[in-house]
Structure formats: structure tokens, C-alpha cells
Coordinates of C-alpha atoms in Angstrom, one line a residue:
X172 CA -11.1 -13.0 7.6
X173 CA -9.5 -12.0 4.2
X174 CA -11.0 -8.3 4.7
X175 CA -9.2 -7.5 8.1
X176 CA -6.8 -10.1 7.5
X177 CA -4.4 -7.2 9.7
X178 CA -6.1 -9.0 12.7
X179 CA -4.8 -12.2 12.2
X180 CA -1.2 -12.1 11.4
X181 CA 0.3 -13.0 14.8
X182 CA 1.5 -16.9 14.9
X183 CA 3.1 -16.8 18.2
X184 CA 1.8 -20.6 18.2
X185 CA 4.1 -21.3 15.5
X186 CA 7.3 -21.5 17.0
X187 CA 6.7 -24.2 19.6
X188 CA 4.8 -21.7 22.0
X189 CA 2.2 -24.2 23.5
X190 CA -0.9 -23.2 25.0
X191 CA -0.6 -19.7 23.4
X192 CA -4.7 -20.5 21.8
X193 CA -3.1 -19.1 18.2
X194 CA -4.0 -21.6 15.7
X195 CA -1.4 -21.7 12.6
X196 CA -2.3 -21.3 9.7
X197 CA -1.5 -24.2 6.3
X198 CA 0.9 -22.8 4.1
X199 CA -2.1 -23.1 1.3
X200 CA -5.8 -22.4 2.2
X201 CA -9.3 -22.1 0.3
X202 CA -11.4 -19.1 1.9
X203 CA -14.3 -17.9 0.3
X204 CA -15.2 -14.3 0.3
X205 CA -18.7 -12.4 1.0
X206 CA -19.9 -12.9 -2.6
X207 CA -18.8 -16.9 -2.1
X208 CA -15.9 -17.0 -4.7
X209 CA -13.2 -18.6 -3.1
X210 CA -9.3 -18.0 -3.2
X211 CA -6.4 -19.6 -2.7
X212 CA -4.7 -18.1 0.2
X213 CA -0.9 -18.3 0.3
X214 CA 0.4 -17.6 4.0
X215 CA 4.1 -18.5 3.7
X216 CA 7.0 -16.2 2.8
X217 CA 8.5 -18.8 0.5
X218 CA 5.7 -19.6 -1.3
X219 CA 4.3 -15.8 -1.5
X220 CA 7.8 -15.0 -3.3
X221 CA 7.7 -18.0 -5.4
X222 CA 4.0 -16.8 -6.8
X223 CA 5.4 -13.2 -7.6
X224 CA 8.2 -14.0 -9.2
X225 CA 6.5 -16.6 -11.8
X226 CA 4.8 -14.2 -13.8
X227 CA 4.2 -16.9 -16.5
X228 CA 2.3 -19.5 -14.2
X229 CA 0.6 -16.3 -11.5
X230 CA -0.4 -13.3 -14.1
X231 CA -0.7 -9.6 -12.5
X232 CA -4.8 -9.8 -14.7
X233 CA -7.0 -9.2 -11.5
X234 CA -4.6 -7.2 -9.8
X235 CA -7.5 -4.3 -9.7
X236 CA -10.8 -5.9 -10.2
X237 CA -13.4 -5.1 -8.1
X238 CA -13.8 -7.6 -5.1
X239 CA -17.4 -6.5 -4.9
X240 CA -18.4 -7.7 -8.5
X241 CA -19.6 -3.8 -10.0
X242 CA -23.5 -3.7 -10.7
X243 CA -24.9 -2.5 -13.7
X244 CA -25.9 0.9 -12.1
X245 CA -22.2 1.4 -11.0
X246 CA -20.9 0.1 -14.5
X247 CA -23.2 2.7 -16.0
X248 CA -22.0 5.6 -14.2
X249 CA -18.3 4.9 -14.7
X250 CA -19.4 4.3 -18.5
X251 CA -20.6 7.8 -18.0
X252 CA -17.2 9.2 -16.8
X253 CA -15.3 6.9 -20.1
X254 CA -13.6 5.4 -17.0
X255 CA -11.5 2.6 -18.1
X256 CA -8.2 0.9 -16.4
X257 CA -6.1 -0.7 -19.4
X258 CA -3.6 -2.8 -18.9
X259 CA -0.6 -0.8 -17.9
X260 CA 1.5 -1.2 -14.4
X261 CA 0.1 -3.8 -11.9
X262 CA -2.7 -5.2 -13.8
X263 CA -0.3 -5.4 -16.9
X264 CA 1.0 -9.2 -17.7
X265 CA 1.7 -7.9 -21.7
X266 CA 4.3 -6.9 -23.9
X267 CA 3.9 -3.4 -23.6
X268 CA 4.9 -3.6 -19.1
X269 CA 8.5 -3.1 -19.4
X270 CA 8.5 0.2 -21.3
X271 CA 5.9 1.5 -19.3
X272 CA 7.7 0.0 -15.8
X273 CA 10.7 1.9 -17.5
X274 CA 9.2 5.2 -18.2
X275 CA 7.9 5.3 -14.4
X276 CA 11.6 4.0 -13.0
X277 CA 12.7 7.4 -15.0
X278 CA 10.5 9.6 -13.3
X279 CA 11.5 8.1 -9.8
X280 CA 14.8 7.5 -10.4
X281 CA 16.8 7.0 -7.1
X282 CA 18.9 10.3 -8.1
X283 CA 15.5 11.7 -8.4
X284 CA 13.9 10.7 -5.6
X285 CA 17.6 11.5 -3.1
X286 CA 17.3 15.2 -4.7
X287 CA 14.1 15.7 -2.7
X288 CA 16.0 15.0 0.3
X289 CA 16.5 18.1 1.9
X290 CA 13.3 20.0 0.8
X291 CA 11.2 16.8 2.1
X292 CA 13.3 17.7 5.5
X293 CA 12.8 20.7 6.0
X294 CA 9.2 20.4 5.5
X295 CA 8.3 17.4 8.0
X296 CA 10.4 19.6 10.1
X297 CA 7.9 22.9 10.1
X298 CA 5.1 20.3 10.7
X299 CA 6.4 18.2 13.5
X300 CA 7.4 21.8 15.2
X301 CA 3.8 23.1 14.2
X302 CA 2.7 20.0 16.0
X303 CA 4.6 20.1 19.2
X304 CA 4.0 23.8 20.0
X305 CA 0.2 22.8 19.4
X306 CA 1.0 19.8 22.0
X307 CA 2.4 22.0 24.4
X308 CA -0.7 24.0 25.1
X309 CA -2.2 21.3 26.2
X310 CA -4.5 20.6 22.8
X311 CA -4.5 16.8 21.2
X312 CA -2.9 16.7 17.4
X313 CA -3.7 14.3 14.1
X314 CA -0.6 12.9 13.4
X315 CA -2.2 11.6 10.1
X316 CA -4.0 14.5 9.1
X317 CA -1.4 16.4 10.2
X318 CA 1.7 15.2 9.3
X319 CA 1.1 12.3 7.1
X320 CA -1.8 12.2 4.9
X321 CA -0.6 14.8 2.9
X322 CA 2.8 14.6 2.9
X323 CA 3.4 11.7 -0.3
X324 CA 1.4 13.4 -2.9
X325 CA 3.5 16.9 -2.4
X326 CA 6.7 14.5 -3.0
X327 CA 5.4 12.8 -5.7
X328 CA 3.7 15.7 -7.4
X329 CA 8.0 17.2 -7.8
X330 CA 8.5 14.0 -9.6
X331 CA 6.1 13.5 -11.6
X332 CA 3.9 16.5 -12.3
X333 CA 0.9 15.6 -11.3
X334 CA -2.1 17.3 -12.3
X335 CA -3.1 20.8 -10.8
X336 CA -5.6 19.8 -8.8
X337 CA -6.8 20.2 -5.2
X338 CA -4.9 18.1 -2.4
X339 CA -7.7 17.2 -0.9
X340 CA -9.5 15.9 -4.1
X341 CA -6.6 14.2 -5.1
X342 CA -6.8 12.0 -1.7
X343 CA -10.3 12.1 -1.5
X344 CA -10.5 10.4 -5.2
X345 CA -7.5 7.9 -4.1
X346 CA -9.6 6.8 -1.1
X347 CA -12.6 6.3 -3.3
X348 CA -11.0 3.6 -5.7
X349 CA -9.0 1.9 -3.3
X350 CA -12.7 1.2 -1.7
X351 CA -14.6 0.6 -4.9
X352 CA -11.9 -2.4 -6.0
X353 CA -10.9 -3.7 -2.7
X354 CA -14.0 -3.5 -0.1
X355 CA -16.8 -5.2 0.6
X356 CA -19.8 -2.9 -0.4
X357 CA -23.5 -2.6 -1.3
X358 CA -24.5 -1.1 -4.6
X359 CA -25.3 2.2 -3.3
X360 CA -22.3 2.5 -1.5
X361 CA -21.0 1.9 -5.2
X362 CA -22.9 4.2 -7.2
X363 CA -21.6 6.6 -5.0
X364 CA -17.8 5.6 -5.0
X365 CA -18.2 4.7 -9.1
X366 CA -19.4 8.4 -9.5
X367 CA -16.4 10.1 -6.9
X368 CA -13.7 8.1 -9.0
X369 CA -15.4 8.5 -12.7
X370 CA -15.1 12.4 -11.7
X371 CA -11.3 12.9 -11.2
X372 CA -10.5 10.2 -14.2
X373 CA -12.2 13.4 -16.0
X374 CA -9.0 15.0 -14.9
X375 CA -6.8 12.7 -15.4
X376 CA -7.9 12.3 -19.1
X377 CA -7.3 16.1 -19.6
X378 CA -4.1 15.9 -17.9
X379 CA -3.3 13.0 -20.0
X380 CA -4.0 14.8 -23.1
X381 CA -1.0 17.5 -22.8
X382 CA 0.6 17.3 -19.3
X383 CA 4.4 17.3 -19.1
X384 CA 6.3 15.2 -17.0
X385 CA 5.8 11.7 -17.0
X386 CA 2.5 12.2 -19.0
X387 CA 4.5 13.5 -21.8
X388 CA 7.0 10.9 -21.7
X389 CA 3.9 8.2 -21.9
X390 CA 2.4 9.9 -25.0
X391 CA 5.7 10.9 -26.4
X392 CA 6.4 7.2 -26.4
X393 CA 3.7 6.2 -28.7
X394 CA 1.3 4.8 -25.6
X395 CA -2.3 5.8 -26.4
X396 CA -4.3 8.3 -23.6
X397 CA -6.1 5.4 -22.2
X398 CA -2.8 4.0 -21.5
X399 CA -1.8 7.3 -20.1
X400 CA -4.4 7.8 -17.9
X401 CA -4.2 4.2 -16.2
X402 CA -0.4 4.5 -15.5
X403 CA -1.5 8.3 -13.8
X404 CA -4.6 6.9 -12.1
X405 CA -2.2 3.7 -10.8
X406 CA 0.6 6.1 -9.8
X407 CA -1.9 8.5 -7.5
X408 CA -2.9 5.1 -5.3
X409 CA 0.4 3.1 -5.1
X410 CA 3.0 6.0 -5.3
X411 CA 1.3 8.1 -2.5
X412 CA -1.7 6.6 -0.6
X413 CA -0.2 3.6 0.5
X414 CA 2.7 5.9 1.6
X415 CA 0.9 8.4 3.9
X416 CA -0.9 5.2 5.1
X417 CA 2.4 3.3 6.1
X418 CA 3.6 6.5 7.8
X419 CA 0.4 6.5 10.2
X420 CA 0.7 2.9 11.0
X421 CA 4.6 3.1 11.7
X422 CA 4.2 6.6 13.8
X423 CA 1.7 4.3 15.9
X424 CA 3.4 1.3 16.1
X425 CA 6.2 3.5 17.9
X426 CA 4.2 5.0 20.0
X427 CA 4.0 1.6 21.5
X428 CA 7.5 0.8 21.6
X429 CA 9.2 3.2 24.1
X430 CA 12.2 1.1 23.9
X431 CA 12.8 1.5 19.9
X432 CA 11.9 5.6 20.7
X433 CA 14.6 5.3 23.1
X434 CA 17.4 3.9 21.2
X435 CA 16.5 6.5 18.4
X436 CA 17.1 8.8 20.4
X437 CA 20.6 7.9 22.5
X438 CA 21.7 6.5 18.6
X439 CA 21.5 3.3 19.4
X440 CA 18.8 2.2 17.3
X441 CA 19.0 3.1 13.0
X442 CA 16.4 4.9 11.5
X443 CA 16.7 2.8 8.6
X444 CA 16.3 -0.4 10.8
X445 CA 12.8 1.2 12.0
X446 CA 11.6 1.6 8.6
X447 CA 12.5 -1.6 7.9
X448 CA 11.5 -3.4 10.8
X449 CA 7.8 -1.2 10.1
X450 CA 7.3 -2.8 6.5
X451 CA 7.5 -5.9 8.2
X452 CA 5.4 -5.6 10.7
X453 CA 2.8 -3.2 9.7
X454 CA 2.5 -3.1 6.1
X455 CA -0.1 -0.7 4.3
X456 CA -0.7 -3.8 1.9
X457 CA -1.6 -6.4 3.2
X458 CA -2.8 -8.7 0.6
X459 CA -2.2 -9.3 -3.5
X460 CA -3.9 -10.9 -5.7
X461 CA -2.5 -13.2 -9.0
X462 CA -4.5 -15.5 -11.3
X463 CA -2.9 -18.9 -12.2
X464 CA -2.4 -18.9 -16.0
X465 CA -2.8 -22.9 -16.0
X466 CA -3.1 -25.8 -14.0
X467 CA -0.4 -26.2 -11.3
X468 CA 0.9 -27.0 -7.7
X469 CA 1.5 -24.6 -5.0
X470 CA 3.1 -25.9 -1.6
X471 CA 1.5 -29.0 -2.0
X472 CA -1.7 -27.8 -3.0
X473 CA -2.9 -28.4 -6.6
X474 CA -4.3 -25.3 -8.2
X475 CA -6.7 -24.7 -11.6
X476 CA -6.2 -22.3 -14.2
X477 CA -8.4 -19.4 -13.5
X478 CA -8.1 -19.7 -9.7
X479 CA -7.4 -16.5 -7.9
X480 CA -4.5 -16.6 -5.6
X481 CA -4.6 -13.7 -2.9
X482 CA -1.1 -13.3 -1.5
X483 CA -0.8 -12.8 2.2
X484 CA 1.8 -10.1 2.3
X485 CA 1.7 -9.3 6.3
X486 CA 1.8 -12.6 7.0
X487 CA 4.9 -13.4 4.8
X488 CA 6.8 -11.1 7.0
X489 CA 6.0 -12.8 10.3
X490 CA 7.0 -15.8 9.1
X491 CA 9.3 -17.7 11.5
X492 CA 11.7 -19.6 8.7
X493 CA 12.3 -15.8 7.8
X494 CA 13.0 -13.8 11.2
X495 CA 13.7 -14.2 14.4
X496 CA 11.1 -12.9 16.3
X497 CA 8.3 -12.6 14.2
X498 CA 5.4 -11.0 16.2
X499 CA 8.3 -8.3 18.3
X500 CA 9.5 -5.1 17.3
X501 CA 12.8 -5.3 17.0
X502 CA 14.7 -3.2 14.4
X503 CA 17.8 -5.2 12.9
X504 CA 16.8 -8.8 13.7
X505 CA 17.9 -11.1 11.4
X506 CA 15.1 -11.2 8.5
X507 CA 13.5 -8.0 9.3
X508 CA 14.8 -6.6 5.4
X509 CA 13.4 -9.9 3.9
X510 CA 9.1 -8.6 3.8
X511 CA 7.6 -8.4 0.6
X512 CA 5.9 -5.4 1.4
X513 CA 6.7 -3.7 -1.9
X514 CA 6.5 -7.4 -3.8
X515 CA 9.3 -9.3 -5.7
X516 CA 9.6 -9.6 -9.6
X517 CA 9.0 -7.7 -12.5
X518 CA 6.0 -5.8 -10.9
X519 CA 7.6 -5.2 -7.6
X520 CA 7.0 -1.6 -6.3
X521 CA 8.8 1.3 -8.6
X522 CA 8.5 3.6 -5.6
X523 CA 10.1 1.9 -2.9
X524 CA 13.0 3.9 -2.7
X525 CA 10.5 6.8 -2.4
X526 CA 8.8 5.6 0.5
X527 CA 11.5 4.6 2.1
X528 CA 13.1 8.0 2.2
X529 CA 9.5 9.6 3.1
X530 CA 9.6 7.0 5.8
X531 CA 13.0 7.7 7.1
X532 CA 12.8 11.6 7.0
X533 CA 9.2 11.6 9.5
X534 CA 10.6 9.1 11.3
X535 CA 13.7 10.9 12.5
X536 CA 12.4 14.1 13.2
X537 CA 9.3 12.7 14.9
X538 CA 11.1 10.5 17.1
X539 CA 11.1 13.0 19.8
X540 CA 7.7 14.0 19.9
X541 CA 6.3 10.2 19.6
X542 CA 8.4 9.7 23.4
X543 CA 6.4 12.4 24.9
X544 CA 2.8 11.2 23.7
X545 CA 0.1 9.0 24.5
X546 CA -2.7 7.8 21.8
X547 CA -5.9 8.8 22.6
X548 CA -7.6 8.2 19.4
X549 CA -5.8 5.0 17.6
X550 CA -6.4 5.1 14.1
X551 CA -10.0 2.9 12.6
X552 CA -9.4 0.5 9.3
X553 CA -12.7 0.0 7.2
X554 CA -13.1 -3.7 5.6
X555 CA -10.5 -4.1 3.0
X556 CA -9.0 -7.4 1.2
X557 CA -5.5 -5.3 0.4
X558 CA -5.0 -1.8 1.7
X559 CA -5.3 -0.7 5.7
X560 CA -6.0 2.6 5.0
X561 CA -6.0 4.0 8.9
X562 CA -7.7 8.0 9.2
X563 CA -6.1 9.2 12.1
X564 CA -4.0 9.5 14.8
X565 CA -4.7 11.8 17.6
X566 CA -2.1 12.2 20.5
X567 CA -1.9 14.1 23.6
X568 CA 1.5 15.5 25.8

């Protein structure tokens, strides 16, 4: 269950529906994982928020440790590569997070991020018309590949100034580490990924060494390259992978939901509602994890220092005592702003305003094209414990 826990967040049998054959799920469960290390898995909204927020009781320490525990043939070759992932954003508890979280906030600063407006714009618009004139002869298109996979790191490479390096690497690398820390693997499988990843942290620590941009701004602070290199690594998986993800998943979800497509179109129905409504319902994270610090109580459920505590984010936001209709797309509904897709507390997501602008831009120029489509190829998730990570989305007139 925990690695395609995507399949299980309906709870239509939650609000009274009886005979609906959907079990509901405690607030507070022990599930083991593949390796038999078991978690504590927190299912309600309330109690999700109350873990992120208490930084003190739940610390941010395993935030990127390998589910698959890393064999020594794996630790070897990222030993090879000097990979290391200090303390610095999501895995930082310390003293030194707020100035880093600061420095980061600076680079995507809402002005920022609203200056890329019109050049993001313009952009998804050459691609969607790219993509419709391809439609119209009568040929099938990859949304993902063609619209969205991409599409984040160009963004985020204005703000930040990212390292010169291939597009292609740069997602191929980001791919990688989100399946060396969060899947389920063998060792060869991680041999392999251990080797992809140690190869563009090579880049990052030459990038790290005199890159401008937030790079500079990290060094010029007095934060060692290690430091520099994990806040760079961090920023290519949270501030653009999850992104392109969400983009796929929303673009399918409305090409199920003719209804929302139609009320974007006749105005009835806000863009920003849709995007909204999307980070509810189909998340790019789905899980997070937090240790406890010390011995405590969580919805009932007593809970020992060292325990780790994996935070169902995608089912937090169909949780009835939060929205109205929690399994149904509807953009607006009461609760539909209250998911913790981008977490709460001190370590909640720095690029949210980011995504939500890359969100709202496709969104409104795709609209149109998504009412004239069918799916022929849905996108395909691989085992995960945290990130969806779909690879395409093929449509045809």
C-alpha cells in the first residue's frame, strides 16, 4: 500500500455511504514496508497539519533517506562521485534552515516569480498551438513530453540560474534521485541509479564552486559548497519535477471532467479554482515523512522516539471534516484551498507561488484543446512511497 498509496485515497465510505465496499481508514496506522520497518501512518487532515507544524516533537531528519536502505556497492559508488546531502532545506531541523529557507524565498520571490508571467505565456502558448495543429492532422500528442515535462525547469532556470547543462540531463538526473530515495528497488537497480545521480552532483559541485545567482548568494553567505550543492540538488527535485508532474496529472484529470472544461470555457468556472481543486485531488506528493524527536501521542496513538511517521498528504485532502465532496471534482467547494499539498510550517514549500502560476498559465490556454481530446495512453506511475511521477500523456482529436 504505502508505495501506490495514489490508489487508495478514495473514502467514499466515510461519509455515511453504506454498502459502498470502501473500508475507512484509522486516523493512525502501523504499516510495514517491503524491507519490514514499519511506520506510523497519519491519514487525517488534522492530524497531518498538526505533525508539520511541530517541528520540535516531528524533525524534517529522514525527509530524504533512502526507503530502500543503500547497499554497500551503491554507497561506494556515490562515495565515488563525493555525493553527500547535508542538512540544508527539507532534511534540515538545524539552526542554520532559516537563512538558507530565506536565501531561496529571495530567489523566488512572488515579484519574481509574477515577472515571468508573460514570457511563461507566451511560451505554453507556441506549445499548445504546436500541439493542436499536430492534433489536427489526425496524429496523437504527449501532453507531458510535450507540454509539461519541460516546462518548470525553463522557469526555474530564469530564477535561479541553474547550471548550463542539458534539459534532458537535468530531468533525467531528477528522475533518478527521486527513485533512488523513494522506491522500492534491488541493488542493481541501485548501482545503476547511485551512479546516474553521483554523475550530475559532479556538476552541481562545479556549479556550486562559482555560479551566480542563488549559488553565489549561498557561498556569499558564508554556507560551505556541500551546503551549496544540497540546497541546488533539493531545488532541481522540489522546485521543478514535482511541478511538470502535477501539470500531467491535472491536464488528465480534466480530460475527465468535461463539465469543469466547460465552465472554463463559458467563464464560469476560475482557473485558479482548478488549480486549487487539482492539488487537492491529485497531488504530485503524496506522502512525507517526519521522525518523532521523543516519546509522544498522536490522535490517540502513542508514538516512540525514533518512529518514523509518513504523512499521508492525498489523503489529507479528501478528508470529509475538511471539504465537501471529497472524492468529486468540483472547483470552489468549500475546503478545496485547505490540502497540504505544499505542507504547513517552517518547511512548507518555497515554490508554491511558482507552481501555482506554472499551473494556472497551462491550464488556461490548454483548456480548449483538453475539450476536444480523448486519452489514449493515460500516463503509468512506478512504485513510489512520495512522488507520482506519471511519463506521459498521449491524446488524440
Amino acid at each position: 500500500m504505502l508505495f501506490r498509496s495514489w490508489e487508495q485515497a478514495p473514502t467514499r465510505s466515510e461519509g455515511a455511504g453504506a454498502g459502498s465496499g470502501v473500508p475507512r481508514w484509522p486516523d493512525v496506522a502501523r504499516v510495514a514496508d517491503h524491507v519490514g520497518v514499519e511506520h506510523l501512518l497519519v491519514t487525517r487532515h488534522a492530524l497531518v497539519r498538526q505533525v508539520l507544524t511541530d517541528p520540535e516533537t516531528y524533525r524534517p531528519d529522514n525527509a530524504l533517506d533512502a526507503v530502500t536502505p543503500m547497499p554497500v556497492a551503491a554507497l561506494r559508488v556515490l562515495a565515488a562521485h563525493r555525493f553527500r546531502l547535508p542538512p540544508t532545506l527539507a532534511n534540515n531541523g538545524g539552526a542554520s534552515h532559516p537563512e538558507i529557507r530565506a536565501l531561496v524565498a529571495d530567489a523566488l520571490h512572488p515579484k519574481r516569480v509574477a515577472d515571468q508571467r508573460d514570457w511563461l505565456a507566451a511560451l505554453v502558448r507556441r506549445r499548445v498551438a504546436g500541439l493542436s495543429a499536430t492534433l489536427d492532422t489526425g496524429a496523437a500528442v504527449d501532453l507531458h513530453a510535450g507540454l509539461a515535462a519541460d516546462l518548470p525547469l525553463l522557469v526555474l532556470a530564469r530564477l535561479v540560474e541553474l547550471p548550463d547543462a542539458p534539459v534532458a540531463a537535468v530531468k533525467d538526473f531528477a528522475r533518478a534521485a527521486l527513485e533512488l530515495f523513494w522506491a522500492p528497488l534491488d541493488g542493481g537497480r541501485q548501482r545503476a541509479l547511485a551512479a546516474e545521480v553521483g554523475r550530475f552532483h559532479r556538476v552541481l559541485r562545479d556549479f556550486a564552486a562559482d555560479g551566480g545567482g542563488l549559488a553565489g548568494s549561498l557561498r556569499a553567505a558564508g554556507h560551505p559548497p556541500d551546503v551549496v550543492v544540497g540546497a541546488l540538488f533539493f531545488l532541481l527535485v522540489a522546485g521543478q519535477e514535482t511541478t511538470s508532474q502535477f501539470l500531467t496529472l491535472l491536464m488528465h484529470r480534466l480530460a475527465g471532467e468535461p463539465a469543469v472544461l466547460a465552465g472554463l470555457g463559458d467563464g464560469s468556472v476560475a482557473v485558479a479554482d482548478v488549480v486549487e481543486e487539482g492539488l487537492r485531488l491529485e497531488p504530485p506528493i503524496v506522502t512525507w515523512r517526519r521522525v518523532a524527536a521523543v516519546d509522544t501521542t498522536l490522535g490517540g496513538t502513542r508514538v516512540r522516539a525514533g518512529t518514523s511517521v509518513v504523512l499521508w498528504l492525498a489523503r489529507a485532502g479528501r478528508d470529509p471534516a475538511t471539504v465537501d465532496s471529497p472524492d468529486e471534482f468540483r472547483p470552489g467547494q468549500r475546503g478545496s484551498r485547505r490540502h497540504l499539498a505544499f505542507g504547513a510550517g517552517v518547511h512548507r514549500c518555497l515554490g508554491d507561488q511558482l507552481a501555482r502560476l506554472e499551473a494556472t498559465t497551462v491550464v488556461a490556454e490548454v483548456a480548449p484543446l483538453l475539450a476536444g481530446v480523448r486519452v489514449v495512453r493515460p500516463p503509468r506511475y512506478p512504485d513510489n512511497l512520495t512522488f507520482r511521477m506519471p511519463d506521459a500523456l498521449v491524446v488524440r482529436r
